[in-house]
Short mmCIF file of C-alpha atoms in Angstrom, two decimals:
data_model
loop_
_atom_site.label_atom_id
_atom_site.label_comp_id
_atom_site.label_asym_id
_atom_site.label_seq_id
_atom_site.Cartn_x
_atom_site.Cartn_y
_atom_site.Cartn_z
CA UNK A 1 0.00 0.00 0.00
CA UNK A 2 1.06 3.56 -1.12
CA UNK A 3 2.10 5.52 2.01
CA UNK A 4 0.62 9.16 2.52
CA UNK A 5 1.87 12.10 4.39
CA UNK A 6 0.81 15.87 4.92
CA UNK A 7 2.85 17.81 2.66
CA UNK A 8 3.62 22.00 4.35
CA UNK A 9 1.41 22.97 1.15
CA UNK A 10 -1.49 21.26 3.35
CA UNK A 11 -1.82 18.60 0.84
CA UNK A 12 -1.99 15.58 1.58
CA UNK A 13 -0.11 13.43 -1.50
CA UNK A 14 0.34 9.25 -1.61
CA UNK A 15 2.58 7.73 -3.51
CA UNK A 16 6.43 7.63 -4.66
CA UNK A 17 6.19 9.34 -7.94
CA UNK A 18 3.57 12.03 -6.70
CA UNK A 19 5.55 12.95 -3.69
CA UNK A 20 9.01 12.94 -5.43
CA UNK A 21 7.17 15.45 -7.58
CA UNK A 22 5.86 17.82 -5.58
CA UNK A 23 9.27 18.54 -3.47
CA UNK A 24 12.04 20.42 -4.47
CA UNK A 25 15.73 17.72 -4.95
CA UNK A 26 17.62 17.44 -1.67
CA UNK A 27 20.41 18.38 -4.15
CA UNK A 28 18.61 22.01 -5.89
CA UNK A 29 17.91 25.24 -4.40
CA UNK A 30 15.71 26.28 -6.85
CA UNK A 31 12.08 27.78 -5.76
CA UNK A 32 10.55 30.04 -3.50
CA UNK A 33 12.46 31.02 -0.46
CA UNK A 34 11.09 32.93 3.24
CA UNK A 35 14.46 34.66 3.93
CA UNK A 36 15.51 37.89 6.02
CA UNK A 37 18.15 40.07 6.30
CA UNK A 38 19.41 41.69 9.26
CA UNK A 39 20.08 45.30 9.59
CA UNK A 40 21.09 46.69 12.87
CA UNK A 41 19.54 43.24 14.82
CA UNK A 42 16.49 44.01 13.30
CA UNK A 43 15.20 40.74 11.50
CA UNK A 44 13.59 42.26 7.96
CA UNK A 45 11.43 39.18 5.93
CA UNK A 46 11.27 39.42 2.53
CA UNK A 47 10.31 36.57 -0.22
CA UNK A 48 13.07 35.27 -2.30
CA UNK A 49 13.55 32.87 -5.60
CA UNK A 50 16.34 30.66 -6.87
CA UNK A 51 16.48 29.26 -10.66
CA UNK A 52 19.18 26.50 -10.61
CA UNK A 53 20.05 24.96 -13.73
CA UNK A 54 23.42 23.01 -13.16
CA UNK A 55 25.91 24.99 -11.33
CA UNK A 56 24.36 28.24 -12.73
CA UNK A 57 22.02 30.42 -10.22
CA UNK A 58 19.67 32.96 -10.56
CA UNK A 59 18.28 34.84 -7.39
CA UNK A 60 15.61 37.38 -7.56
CA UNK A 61 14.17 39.74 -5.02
CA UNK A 62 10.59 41.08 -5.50
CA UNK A 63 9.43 44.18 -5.67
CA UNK A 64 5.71 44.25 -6.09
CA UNK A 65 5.13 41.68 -8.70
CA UNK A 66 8.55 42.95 -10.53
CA UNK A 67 11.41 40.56 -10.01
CA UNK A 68 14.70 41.72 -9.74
CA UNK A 69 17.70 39.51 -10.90
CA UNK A 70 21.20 38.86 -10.49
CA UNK A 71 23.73 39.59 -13.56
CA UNK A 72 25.34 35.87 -12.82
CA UNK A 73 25.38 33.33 -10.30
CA UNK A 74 26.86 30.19 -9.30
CA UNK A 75 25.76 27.49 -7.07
CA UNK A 76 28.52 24.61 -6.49
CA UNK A 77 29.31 22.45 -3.65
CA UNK A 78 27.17 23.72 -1.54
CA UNK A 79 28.12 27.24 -2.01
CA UNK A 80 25.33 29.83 -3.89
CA UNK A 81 26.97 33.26 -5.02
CA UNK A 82 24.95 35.88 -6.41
CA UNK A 83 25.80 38.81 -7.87
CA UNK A 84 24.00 41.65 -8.40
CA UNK A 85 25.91 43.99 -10.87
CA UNK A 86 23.55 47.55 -10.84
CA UNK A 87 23.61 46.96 -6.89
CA UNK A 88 27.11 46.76 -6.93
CA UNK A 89 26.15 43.83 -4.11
CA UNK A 90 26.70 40.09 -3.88
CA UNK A 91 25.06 37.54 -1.85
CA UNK A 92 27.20 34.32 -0.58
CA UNK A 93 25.19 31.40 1.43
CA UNK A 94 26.02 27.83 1.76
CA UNK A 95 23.17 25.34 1.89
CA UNK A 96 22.94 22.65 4.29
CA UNK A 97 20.18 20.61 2.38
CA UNK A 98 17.58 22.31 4.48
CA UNK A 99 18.57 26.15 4.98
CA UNK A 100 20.64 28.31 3.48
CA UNK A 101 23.13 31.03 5.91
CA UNK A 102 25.34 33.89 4.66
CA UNK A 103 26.01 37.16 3.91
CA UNK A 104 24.62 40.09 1.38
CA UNK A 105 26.19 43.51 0.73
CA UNK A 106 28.22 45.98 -1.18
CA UNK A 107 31.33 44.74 -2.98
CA UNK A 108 33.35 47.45 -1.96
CA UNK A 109 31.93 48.86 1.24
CA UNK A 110 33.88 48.23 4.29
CA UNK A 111 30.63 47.73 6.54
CA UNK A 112 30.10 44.81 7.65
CA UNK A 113 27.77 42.49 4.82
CA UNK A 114 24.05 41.65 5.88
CA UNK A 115 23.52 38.57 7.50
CA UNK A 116 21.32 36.81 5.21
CA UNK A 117 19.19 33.48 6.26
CA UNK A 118 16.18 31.39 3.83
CA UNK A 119 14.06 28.83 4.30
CA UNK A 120 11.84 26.97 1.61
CA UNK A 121 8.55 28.86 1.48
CA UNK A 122 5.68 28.07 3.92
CA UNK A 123 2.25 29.47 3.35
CA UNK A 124 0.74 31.04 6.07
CA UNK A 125 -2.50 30.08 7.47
CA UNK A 126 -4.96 32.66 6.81
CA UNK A 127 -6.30 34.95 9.69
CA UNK A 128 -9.52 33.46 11.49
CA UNK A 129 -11.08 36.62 12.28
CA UNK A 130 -11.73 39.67 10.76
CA UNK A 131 -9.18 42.31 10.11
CA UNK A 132 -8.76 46.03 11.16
CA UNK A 133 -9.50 47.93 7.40
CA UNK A 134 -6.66 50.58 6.67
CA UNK A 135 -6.98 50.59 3.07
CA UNK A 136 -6.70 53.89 1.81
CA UNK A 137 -3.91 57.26 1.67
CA UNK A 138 -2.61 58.36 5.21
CA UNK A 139 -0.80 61.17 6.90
CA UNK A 140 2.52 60.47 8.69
CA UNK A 141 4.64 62.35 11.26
CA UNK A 142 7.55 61.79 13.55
CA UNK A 143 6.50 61.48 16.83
CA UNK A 144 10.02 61.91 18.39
CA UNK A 145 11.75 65.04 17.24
CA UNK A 146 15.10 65.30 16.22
CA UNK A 147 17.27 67.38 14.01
CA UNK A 148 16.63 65.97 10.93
CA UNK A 149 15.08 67.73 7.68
CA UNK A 150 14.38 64.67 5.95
CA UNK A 151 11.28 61.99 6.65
CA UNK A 152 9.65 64.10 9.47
CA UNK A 153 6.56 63.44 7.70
CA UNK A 154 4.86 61.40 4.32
CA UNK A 155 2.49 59.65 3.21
CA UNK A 156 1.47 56.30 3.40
CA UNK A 157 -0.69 54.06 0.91
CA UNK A 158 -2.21 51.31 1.68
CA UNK A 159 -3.97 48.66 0.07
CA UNK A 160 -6.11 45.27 1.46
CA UNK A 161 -7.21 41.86 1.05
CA UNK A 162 -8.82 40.52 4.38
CA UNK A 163 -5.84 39.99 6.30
CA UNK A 164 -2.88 40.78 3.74
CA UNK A 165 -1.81 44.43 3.59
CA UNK A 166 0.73 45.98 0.70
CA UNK A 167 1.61 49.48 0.07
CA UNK A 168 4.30 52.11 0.24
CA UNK A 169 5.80 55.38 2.55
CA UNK A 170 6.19 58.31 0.32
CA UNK A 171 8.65 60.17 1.60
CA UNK A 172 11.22 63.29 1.33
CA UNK A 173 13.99 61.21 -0.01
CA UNK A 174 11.81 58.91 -1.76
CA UNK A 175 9.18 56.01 -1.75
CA UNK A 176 10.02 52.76 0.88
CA UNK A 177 9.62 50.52 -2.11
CA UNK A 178 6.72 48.05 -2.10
CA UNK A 179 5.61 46.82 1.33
CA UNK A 180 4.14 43.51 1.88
CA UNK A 181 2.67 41.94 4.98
CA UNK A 182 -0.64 41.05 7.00
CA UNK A 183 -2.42 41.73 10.22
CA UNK A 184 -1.36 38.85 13.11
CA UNK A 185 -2.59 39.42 16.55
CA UNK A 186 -3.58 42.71 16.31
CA UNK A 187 -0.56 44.13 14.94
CA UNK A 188 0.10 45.02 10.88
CA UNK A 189 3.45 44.10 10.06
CA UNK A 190 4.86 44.40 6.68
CA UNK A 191 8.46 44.61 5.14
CA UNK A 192 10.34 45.69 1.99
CA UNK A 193 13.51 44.40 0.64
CA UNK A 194 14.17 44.05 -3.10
CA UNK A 195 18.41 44.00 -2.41
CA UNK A 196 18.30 47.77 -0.83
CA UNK A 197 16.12 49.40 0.91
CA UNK A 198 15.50 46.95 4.11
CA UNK A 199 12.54 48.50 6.41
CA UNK A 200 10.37 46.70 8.79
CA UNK A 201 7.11 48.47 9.40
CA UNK A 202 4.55 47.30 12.56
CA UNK A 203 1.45 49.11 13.46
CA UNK A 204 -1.57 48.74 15.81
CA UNK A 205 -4.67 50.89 15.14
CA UNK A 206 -5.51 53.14 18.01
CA UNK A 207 -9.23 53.77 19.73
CA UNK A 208 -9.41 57.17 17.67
CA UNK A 209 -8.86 55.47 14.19
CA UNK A 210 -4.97 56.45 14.00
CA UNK A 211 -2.19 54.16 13.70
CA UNK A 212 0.99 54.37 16.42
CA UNK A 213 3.67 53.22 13.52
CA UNK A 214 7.36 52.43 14.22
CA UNK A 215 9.37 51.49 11.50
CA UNK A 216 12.99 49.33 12.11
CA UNK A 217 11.66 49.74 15.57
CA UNK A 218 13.17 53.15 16.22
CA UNK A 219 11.39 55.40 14.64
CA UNK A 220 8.11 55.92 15.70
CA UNK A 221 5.17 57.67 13.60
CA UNK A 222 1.70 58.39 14.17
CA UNK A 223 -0.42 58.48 11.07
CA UNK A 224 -4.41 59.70 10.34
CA UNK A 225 -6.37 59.30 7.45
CA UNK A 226 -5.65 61.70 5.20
CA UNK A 227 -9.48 63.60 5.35
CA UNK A 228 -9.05 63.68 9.28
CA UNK A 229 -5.32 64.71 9.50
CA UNK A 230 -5.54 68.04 10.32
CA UNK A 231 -8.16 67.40 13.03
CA UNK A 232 -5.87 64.72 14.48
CA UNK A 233 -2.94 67.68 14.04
CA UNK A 234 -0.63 65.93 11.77
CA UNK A 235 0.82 68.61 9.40
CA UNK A 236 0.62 68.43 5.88
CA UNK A 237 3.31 66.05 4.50
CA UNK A 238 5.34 68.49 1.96
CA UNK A 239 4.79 69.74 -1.47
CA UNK A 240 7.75 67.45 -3.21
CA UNK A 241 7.11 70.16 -6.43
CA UNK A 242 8.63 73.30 -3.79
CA UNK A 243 11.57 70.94 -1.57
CA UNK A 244 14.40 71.73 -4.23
CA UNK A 245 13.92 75.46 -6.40
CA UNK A 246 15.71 77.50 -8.96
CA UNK A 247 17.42 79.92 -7.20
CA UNK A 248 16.87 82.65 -10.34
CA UNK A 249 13.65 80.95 -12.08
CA UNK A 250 14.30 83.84 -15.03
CA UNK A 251 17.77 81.81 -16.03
CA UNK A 252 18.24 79.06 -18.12
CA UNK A 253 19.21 75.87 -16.80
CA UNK A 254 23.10 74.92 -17.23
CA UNK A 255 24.84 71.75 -17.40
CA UNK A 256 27.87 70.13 -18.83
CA UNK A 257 29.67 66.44 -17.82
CA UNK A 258 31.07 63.28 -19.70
CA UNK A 259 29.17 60.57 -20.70
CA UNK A 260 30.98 57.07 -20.13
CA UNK A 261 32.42 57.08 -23.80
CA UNK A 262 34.08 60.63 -22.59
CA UNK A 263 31.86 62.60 -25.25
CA UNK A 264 31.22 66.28 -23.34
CA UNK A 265 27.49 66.80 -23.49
CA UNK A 266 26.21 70.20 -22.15
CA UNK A 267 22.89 72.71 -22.60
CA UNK A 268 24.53 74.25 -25.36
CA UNK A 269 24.25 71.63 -27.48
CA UNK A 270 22.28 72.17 -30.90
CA UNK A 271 20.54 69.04 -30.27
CA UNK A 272 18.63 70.76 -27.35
CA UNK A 273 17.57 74.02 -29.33
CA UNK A 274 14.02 74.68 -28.92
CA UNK A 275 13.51 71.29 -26.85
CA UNK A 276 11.03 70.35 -23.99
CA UNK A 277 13.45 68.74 -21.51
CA UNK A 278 13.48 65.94 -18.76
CA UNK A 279 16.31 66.78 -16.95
CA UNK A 280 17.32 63.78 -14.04
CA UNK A 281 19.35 64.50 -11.23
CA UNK A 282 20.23 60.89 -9.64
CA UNK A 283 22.92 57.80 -9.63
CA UNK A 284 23.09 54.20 -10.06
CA UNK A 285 23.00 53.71 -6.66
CA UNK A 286 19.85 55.34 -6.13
CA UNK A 287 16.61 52.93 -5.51
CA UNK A 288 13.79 55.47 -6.71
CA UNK A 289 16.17 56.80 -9.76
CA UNK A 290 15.59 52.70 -10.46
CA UNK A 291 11.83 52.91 -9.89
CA UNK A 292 12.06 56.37 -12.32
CA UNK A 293 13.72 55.06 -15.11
CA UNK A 294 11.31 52.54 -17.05
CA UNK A 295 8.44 56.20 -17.05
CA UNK A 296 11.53 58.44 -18.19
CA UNK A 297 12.13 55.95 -21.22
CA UNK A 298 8.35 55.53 -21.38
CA UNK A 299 8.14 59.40 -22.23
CA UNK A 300 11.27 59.66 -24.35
CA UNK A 301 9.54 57.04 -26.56
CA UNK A 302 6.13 58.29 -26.49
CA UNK A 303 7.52 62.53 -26.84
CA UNK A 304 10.72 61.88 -28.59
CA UNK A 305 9.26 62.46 -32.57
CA UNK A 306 7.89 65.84 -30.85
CA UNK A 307 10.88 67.65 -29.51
CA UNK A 308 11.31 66.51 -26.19
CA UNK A 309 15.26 65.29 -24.70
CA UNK A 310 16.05 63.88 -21.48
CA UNK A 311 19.42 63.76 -19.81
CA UNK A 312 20.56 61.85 -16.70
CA UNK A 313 22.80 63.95 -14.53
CA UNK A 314 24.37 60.93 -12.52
CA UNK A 315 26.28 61.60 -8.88
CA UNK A 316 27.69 58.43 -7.49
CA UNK A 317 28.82 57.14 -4.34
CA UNK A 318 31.97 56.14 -5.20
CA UNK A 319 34.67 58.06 -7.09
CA UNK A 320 36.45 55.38 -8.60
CA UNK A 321 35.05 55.28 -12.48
CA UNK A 322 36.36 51.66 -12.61
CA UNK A 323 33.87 51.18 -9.92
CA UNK A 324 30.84 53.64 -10.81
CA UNK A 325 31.53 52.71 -15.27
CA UNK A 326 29.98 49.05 -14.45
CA UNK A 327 27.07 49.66 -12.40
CA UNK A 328 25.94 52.53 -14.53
CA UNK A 329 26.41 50.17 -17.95
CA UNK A 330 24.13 47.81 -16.45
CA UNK A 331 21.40 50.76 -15.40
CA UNK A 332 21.48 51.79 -19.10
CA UNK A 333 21.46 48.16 -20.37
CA UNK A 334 18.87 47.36 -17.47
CA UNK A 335 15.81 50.02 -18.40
CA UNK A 336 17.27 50.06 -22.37
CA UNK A 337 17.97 54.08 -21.84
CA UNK A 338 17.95 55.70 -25.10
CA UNK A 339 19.02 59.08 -23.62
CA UNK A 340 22.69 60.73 -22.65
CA UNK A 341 23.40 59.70 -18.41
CA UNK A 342 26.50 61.73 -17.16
CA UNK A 343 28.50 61.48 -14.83
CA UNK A 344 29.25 64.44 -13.04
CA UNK A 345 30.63 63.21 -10.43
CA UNK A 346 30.26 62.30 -6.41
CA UNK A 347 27.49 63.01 -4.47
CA UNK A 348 29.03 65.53 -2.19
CA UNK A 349 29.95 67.34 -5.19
CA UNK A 350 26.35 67.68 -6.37
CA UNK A 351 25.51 71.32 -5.13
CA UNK A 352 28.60 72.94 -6.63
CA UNK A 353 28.40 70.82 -10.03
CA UNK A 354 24.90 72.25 -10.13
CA UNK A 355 24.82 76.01 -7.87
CA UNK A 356 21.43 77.13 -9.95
CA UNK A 357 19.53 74.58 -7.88
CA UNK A 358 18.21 75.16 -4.09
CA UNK A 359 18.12 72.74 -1.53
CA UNK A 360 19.63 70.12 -3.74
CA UNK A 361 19.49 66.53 -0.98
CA UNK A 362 16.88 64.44 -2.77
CA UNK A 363 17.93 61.40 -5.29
CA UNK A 364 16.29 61.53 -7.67
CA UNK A 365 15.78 65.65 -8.44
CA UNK A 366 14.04 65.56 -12.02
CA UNK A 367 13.91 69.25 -13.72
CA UNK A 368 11.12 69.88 -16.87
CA UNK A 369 12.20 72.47 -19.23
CA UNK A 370 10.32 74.29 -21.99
CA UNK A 371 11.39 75.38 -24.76
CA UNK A 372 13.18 78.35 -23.73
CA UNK A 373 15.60 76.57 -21.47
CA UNK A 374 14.11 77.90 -18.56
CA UNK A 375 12.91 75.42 -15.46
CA UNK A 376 8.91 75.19 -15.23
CA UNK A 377 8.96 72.30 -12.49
CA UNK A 378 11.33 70.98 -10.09
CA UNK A 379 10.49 67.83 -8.25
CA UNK A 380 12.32 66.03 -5.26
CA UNK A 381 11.69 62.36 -5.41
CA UNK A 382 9.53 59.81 -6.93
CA UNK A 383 6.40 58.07 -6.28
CA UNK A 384 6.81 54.44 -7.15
CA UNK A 385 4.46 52.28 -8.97
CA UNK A 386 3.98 51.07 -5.04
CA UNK A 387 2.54 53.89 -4.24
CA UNK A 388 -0.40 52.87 -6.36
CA UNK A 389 -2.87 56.01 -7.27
CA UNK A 390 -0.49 58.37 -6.26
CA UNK A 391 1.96 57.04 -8.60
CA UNK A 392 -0.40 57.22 -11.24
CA UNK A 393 -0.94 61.05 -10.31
CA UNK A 394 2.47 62.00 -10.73
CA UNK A 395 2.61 60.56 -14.35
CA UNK A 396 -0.49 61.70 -15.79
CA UNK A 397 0.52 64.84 -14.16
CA UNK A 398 4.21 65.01 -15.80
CA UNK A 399 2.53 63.85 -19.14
CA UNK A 400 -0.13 66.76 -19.10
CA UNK A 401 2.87 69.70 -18.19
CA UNK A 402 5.12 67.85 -21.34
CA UNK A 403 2.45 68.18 -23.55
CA UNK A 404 1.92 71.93 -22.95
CA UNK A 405 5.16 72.82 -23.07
CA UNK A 406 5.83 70.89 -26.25
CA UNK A 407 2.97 73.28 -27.62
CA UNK A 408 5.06 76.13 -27.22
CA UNK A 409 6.53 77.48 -29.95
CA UNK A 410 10.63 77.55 -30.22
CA UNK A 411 12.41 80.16 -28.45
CA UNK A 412 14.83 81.86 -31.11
CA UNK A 413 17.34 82.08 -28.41
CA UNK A 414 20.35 79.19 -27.90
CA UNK A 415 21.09 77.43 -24.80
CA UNK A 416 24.93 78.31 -23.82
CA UNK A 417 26.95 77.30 -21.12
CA UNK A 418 27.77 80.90 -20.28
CA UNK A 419 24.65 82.89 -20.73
CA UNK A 420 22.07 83.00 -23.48
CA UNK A 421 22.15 84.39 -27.02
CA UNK A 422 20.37 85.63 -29.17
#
């Protein structure tokens, strides 16, 4: 008689050839992993996949329903090594035929690497009763003040399926990337971690319909619908369109670096004559300028034929071009960027490379330009396909103020590098 056991799936399967089918080879890694990282002890979950095919390895991290892949892999004798070249990051774990242990960070940085831990994917057991609803946009603000400028207050989106929860904090420097997690004894916990980015967000809904929000437990938020903000007195997150500003909105917007071939493109070029222009202020290193990218090539291909250029201005982290000349290859091959990305140089050189701009701090900074050369918006940031409708918002808006300005007839004066002509 065919013997039967109770698979994790909650199947229960009988028979050799069924149940040598439905579980993974003591020998393979491949499939779905539950793995976590930990930053500063804090234990971040986040789902994980493995395609095997010999001694070759893929791993991909999710964000949303996007995967994101390593450039090559191995996995041999026990040993898995990902790499991850637009990250600049590689993952190393050994596999004991039940769990895999190791480490996950930057190639070059001399903190210490992620610990990094996986197990083979277990579902969860659904929630037997009913969960607290907090579908819908929210107000955030710091509840424990500091010095800080940056992430004193956002927005939160939220979306729900009975007990599952997903969504995204918009905030100064950026979107958290796409959250995912459920409600569990009265508590909404949810993570993100897609290879950067790590944050673990928890939650409890208080008697007055707000949530008391921590996030990597330290910092600690209390958030309101967005209708009953203001009565609850959380302060209106900030306009992302008035963060970063033209410091003399009558000049023309100037720029000039290298592009990775050394070919010097600047304003003054006669390709940009009488253009509409998308001008990006980011790096490869910079998560949102990721989640930016794929719309930026989106409206090059759709505005293009109609006047409109875009150019990357790219600050990176590191100033070693044999460094910074890979990762930024594989951001251009990645998102297929038809458009010029320079590199101008470091981060900390950002505010003198570019002295027109205000307030400069936010990766990315995207400028629009009209025809005349002359800045018409400036925007800090960038609202992520996780942010759902508000991501939505922010590209039917952009598409609206392109179209307008590529209505505009030509101005008859040139861009220059040192003042405009005639």
């Amino acid at each position: 008689m065919a013997s039967c056991r109770l698979l994790r799936t909650g199947v229960i399967v009988c028979g050799c050839l069924l149940a040598a089918a439905s579980e993974p080879s003591a020998a393979g890694i491949g499939g779905i992993w539950d793995a976590i990282v930990v930053v500063n002890k804090v234990e971040i979950p986040f789902r994980f996949e493995i395609v095997q095919n010999g001694t070759r390895a893929e791993g991909f991290f999710f964000e949303g329903d996007r995967k994101v892949g390593s450039t090559s892999g191995t996995f041999d004798n026990g040993t898995l090594r990902l790499e991850y070249d637009h990250l600049n990051t590689t993952l190393e774990a050994t596999y004991d035929g039940d769990r895999l242990r190791g480490t996950y960070g930057n190639r070059r940085s001399r903190a210490k690497p992620m610990e990094f831990r996986a197990e083979r994917h277990s579902p969860i057991t659904p929630a037997a009763t009913p969960s607290p609803r907090v579908e819908g946009s929210w107000a955030m603000y710091r509840t424990a003040k500091d010095n800080s400028k940056l992430d004193v207050s956002g927005r939160l989106y939220l979306r729900q399926s009975a007990s599952e929860v997903s969504g995204a904090i918009l905030r100064t420097s950026g979107d958290s990337g796409t959250l995912v997690g459920r409600w569990r004894d009265g508590q909404l916990v949810m993570s993100h971690f897609a290879g950067e980015r790590p944050l673990l967000f928890e939650a409890r809904l208080n008697a007055d319909g707000t949530l008391a929000v921590t996030l990597d437990r330290q910092f600690t938020y209390l958030a309101a619908r967005t209708a009953e903000a203001k009565s609850k007195n959380i302060p209106e997150p900030p306009d992302l369109t008035r963060f970063t500003s033209m410091k003399d909105p009558s000049q023309r917007f100037h720029f000039a670096g290298p592009t990775l071939e050394g070919q010097t493109v600047s304003d003054s070029d006669v390709r940009f004559d009488g253009k509409v222009m998308v001008v990006t202020v980011g790096g490869s290193w910079c998560p949102n300028c990721h989640d930016e990218a794929p719309f930026l090539v989106e409206l090059y291909k759709e505005f293009h034929a109609r006047g409109l250029e875009i150019v990357g201005l790219f600050f990176e982290n590191d100033p070693d071009l044999s460094v910074v000349r890979p990762r930024v290859l594989s951001f251009i091959k990645r998102y297929t960027v038809p458009f010029p990305i320079l590199v101008l140089g470091t981060v900390d050189q950002a505010a003198a490379k570019l002295p027109q701009l205000e307030n400069l701090a936010v990766y990315p900074t995207t400028l629009i330009l009209g025809r005349d050369g002359r800045v018409r918006q400036v925007r800090a940031g960038f609202a992520s396909a996780a942010t759902g409708e508000e991501h939505l918002r922010l590209k039917r808006e952009k598409r609206e103020l392109i179209k307008r300005l590529l209505e505009e007839k030509p101005s008859r004066t040139r861009r220059t590098s040192g003042g405009d002509q005639p």
